[in-house]
Short mmCIF file of N, CA and C in Angstrom, two decimals:
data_model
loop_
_atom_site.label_atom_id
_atom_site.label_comp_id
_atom_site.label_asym_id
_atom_site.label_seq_id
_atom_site.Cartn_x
_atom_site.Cartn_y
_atom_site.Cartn_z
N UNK A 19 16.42 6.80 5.01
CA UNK A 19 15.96 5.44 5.27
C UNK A 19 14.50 5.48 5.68
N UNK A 20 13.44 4.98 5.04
CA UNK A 20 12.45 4.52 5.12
C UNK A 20 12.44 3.50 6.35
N UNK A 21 11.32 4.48 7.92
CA UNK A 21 11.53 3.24 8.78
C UNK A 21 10.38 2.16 8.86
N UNK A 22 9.40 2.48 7.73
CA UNK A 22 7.83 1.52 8.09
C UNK A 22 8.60 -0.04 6.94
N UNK A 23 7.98 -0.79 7.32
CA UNK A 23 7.86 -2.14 7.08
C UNK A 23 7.57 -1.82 5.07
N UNK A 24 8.44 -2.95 4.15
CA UNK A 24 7.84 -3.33 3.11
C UNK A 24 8.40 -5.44 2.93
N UNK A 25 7.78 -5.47 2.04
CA UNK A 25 8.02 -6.67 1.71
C UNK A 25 8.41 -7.23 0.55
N UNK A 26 8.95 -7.95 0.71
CA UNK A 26 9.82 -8.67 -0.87
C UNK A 26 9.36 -9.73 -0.91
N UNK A 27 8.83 -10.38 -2.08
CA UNK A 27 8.33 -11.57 -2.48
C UNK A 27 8.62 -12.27 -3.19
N UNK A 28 9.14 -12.99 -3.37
CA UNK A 28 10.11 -13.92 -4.16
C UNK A 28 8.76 -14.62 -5.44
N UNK A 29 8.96 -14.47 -6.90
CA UNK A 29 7.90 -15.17 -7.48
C UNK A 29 8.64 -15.17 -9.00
N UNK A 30 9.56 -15.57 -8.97
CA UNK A 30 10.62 -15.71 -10.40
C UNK A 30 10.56 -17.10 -10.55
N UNK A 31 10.34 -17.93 -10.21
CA UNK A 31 10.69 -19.54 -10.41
C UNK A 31 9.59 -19.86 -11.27
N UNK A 32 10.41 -21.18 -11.62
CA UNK A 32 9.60 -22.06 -12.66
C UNK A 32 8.65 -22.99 -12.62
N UNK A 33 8.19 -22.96 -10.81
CA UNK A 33 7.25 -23.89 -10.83
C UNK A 33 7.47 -25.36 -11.48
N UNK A 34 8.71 -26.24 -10.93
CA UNK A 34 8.88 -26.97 -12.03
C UNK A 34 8.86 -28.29 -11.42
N UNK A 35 8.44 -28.43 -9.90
CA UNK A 35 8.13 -29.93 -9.28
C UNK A 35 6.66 -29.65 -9.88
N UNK A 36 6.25 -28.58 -9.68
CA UNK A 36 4.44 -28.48 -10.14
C UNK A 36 4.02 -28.65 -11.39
N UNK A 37 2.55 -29.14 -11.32
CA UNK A 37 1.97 -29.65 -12.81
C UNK A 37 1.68 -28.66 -13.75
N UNK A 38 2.06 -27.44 -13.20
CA UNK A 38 1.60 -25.97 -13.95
C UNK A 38 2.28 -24.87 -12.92
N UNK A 39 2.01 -23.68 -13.50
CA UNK A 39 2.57 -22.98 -12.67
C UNK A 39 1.75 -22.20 -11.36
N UNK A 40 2.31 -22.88 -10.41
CA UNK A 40 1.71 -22.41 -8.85
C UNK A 40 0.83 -21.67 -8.48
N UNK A 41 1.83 -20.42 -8.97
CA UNK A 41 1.42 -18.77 -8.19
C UNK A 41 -0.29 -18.78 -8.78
N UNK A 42 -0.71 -19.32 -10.08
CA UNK A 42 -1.96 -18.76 -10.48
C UNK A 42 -3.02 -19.90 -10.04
N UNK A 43 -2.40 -21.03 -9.25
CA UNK A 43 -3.30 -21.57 -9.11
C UNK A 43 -4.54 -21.32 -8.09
N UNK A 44 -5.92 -21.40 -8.46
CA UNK A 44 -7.52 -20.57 -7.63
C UNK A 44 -7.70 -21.61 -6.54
N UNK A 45 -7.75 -21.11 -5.04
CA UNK A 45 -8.87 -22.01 -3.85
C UNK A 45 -9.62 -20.50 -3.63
N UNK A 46 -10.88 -20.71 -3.71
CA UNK A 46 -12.16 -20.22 -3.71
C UNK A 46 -12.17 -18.67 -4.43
N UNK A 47 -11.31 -18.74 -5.81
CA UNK A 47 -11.19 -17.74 -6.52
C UNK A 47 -10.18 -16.69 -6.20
N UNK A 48 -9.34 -17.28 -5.38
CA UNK A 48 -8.19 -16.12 -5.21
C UNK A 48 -6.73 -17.07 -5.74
N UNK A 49 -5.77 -16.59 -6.46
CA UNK A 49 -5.22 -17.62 -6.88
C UNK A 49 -3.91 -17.38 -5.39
N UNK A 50 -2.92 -18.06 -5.49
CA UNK A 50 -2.05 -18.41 -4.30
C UNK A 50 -1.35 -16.89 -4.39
N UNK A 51 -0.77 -16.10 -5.91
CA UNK A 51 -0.34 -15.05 -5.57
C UNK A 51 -0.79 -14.12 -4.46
N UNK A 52 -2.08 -13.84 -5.12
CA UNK A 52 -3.13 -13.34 -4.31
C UNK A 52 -3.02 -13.13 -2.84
N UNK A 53 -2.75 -14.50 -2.20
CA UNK A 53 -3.17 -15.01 -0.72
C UNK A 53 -1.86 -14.57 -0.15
N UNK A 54 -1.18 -14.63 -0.79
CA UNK A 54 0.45 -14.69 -0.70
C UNK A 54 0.47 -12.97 -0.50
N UNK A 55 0.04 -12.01 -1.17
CA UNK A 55 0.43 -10.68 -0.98
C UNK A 55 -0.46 -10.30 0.11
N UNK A 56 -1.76 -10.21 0.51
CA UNK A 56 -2.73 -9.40 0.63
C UNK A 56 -1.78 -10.03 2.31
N UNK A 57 -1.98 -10.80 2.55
CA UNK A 57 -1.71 -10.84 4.47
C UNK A 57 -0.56 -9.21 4.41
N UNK A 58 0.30 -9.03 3.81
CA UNK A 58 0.83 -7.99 4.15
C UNK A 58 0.66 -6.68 3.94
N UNK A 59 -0.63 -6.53 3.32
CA UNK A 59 -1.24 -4.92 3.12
C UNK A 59 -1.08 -4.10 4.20
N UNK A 60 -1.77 -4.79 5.32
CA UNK A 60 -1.94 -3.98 6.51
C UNK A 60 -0.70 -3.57 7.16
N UNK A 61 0.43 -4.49 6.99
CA UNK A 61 1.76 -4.09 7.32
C UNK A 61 2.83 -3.25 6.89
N UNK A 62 2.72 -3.66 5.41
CA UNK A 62 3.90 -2.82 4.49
C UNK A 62 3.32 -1.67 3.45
N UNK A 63 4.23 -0.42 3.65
CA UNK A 63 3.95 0.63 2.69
C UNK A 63 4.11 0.24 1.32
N UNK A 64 5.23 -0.87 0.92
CA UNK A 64 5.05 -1.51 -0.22
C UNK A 64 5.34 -2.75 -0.17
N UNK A 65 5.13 -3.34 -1.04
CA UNK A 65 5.26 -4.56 -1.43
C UNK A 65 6.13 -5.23 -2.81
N UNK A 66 6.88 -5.57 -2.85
CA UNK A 66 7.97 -5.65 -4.08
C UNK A 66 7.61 -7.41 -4.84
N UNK A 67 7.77 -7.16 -5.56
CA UNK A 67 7.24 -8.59 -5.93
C UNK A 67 8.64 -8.93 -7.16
N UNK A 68 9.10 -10.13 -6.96
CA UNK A 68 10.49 -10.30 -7.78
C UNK A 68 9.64 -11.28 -9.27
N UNK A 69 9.71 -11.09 -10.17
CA UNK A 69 9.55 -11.45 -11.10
C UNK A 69 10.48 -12.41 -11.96
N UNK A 70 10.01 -13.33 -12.57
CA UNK A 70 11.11 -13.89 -13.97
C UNK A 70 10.44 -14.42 -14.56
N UNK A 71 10.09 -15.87 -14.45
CA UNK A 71 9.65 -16.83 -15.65
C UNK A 71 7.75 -16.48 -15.41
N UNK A 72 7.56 -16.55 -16.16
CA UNK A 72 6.08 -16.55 -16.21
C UNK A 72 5.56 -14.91 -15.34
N UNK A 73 6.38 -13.89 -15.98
CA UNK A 73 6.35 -12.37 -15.58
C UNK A 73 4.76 -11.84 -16.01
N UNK A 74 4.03 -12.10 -16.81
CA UNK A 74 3.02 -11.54 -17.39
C UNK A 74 1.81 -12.32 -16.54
N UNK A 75 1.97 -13.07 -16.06
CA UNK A 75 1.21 -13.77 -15.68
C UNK A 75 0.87 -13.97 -13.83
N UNK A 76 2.01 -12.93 -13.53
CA UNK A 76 2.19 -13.07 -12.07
C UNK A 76 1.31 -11.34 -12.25
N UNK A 77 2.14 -10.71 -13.25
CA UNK A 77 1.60 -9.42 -13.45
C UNK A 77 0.27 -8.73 -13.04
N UNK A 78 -0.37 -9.95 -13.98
CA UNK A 78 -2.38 -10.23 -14.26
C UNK A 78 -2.52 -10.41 -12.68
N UNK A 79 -2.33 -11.07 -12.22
CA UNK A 79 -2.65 -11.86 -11.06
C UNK A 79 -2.80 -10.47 -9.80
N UNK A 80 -1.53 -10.00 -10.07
CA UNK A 80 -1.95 -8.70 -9.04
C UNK A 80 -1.80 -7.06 -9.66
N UNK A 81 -2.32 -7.25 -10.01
CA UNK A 81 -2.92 -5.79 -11.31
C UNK A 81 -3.73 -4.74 -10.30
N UNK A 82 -4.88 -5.52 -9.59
CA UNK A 82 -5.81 -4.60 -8.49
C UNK A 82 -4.87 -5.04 -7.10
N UNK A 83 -3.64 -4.80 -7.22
CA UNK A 83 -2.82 -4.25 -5.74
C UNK A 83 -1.84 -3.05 -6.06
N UNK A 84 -2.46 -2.01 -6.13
CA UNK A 84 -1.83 -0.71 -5.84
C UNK A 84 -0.36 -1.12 -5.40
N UNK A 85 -0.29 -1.37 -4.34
CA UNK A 85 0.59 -1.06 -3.54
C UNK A 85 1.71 -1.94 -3.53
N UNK A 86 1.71 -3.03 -4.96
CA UNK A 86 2.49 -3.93 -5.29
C UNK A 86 3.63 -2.91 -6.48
N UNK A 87 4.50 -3.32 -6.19
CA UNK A 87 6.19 -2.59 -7.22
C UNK A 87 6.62 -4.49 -7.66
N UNK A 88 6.76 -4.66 -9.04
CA UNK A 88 7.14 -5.51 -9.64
C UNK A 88 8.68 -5.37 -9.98
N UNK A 89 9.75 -6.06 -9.46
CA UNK A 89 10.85 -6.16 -9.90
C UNK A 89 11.00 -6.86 -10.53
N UNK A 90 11.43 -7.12 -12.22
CA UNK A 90 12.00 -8.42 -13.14
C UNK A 90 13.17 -8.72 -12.76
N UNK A 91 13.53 -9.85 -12.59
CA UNK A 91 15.00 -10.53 -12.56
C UNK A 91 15.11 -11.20 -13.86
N UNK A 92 16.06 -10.69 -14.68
CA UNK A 92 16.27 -11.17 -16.03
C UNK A 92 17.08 -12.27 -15.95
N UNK A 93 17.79 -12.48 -14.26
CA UNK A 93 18.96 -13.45 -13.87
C UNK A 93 18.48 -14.57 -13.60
N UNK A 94 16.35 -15.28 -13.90
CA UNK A 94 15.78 -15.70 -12.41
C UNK A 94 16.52 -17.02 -12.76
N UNK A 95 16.91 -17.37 -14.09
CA UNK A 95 17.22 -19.06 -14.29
C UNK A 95 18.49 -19.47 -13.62
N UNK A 96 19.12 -17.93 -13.01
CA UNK A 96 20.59 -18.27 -11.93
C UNK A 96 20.22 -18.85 -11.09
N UNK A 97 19.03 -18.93 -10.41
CA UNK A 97 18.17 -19.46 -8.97
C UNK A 97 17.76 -18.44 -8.32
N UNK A 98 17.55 -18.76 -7.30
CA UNK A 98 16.50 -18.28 -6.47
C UNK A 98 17.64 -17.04 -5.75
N UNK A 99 18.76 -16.56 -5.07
CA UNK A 99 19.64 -15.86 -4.89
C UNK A 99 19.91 -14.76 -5.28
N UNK A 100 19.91 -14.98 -6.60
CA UNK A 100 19.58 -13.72 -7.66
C UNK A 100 18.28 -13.06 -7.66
N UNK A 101 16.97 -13.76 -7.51
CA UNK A 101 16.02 -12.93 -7.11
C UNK A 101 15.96 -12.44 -5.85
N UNK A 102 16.34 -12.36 -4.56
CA UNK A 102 16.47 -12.37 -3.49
C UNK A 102 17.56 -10.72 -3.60
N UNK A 103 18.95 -11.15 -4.60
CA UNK A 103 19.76 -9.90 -4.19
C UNK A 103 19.00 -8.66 -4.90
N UNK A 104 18.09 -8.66 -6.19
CA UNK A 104 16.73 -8.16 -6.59
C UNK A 104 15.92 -7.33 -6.01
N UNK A 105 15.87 -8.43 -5.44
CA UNK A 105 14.65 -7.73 -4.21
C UNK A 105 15.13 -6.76 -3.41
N UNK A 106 16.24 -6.74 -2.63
CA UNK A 106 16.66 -6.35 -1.69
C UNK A 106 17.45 -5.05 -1.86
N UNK A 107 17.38 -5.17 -3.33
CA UNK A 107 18.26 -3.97 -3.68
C UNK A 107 16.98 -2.97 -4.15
N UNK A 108 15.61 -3.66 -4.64
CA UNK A 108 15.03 -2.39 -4.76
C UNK A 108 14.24 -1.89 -3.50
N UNK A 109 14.36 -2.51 -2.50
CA UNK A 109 13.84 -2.52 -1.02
C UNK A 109 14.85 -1.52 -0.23
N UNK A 110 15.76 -1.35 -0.62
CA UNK A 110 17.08 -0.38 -0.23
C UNK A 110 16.91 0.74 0.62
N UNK A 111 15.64 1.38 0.01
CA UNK A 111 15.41 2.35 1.45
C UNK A 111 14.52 2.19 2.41
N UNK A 112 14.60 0.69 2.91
CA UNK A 112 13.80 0.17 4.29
C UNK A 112 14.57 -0.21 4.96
N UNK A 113 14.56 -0.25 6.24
CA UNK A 113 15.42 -0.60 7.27
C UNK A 113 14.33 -1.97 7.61
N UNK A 114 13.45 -2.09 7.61
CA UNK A 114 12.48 -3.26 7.92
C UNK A 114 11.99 -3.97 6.93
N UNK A 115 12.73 -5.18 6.23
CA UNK A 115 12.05 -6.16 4.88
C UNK A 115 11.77 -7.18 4.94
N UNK A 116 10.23 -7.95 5.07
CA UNK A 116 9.83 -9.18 5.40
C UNK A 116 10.18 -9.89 3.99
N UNK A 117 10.72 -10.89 3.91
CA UNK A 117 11.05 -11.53 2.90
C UNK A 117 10.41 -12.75 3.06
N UNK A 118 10.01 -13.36 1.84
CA UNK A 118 9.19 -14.40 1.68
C UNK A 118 9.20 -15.29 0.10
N UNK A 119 10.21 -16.27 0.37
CA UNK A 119 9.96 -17.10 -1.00
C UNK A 119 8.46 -17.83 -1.09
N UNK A 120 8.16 -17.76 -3.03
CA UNK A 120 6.66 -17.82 -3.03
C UNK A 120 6.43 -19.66 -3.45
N UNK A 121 7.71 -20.40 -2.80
CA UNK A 121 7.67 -21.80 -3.00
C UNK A 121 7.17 -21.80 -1.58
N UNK A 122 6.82 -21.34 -0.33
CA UNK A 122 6.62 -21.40 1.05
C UNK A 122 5.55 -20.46 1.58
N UNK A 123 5.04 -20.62 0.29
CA UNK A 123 3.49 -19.73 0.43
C UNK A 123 2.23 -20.54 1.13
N UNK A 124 2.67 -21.83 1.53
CA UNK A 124 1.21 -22.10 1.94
C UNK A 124 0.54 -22.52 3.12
N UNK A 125 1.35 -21.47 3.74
CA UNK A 125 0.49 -20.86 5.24
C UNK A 125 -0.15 -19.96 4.97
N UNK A 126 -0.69 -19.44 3.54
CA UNK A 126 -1.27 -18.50 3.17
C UNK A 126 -2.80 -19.33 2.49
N UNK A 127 -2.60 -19.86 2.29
CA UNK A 127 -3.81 -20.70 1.27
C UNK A 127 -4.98 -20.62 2.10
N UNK A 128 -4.95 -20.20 3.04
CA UNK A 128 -6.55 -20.33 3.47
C UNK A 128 -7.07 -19.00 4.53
N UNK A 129 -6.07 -18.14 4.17
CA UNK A 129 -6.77 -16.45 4.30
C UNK A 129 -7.35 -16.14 3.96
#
């Protein structure tokens, strides 16, 4: 068991109250993925990021974070649950997992 801190990030959804999709949207050139991972660098040895709809594009977005592990959920159109049991299963050897859906990202928007 891995005892340092990682994090799971929930980012499979469809963005679908939104006029486009969220995660890539830019405030002062960082898009929300962005803002959304980096607060936890300093904390977690990794960072897991759950994937589904719009996978290539969350991909791009954090390409220059090393320390990001991309999980696909091929399940994500089951909901949000299925990315979550995802996550948690490739997080498996942490005893410590900050979890964070990326619809409740925006206490991050202005890091």
């Amino acid at each position: 068991m891995n005892s340092s801190f990682c994090a799971v990030l929930l980012a499979a959804g469809f963005s679908s109250r939104a006029s486009s999709f969220k995660l890539t949207w830019k405030i002062n050139k960082k898009s929300i993925i962005q803002r959304a991972v980096s607060p936890f660098i300093p904390f977690c040895s990794r960072i897991f990021v759950v994937t589904g709809f719009n996978r290539e594009l969350v991909e791009e977005e954090l390409k220059l974070f090393p320390m990001v592990e991309f999980v696909h959920n091929d399940s994500f159109e089951q909901g949000m649950f299925s990315s979550v049991k995802k996550g948690l299963a490739a997080a498996a050897d942490f005893d410590k997992i900050l979890l964070m859906p990326q619809n409740q990202c925006w206490g991050f928007l202005f890091l």
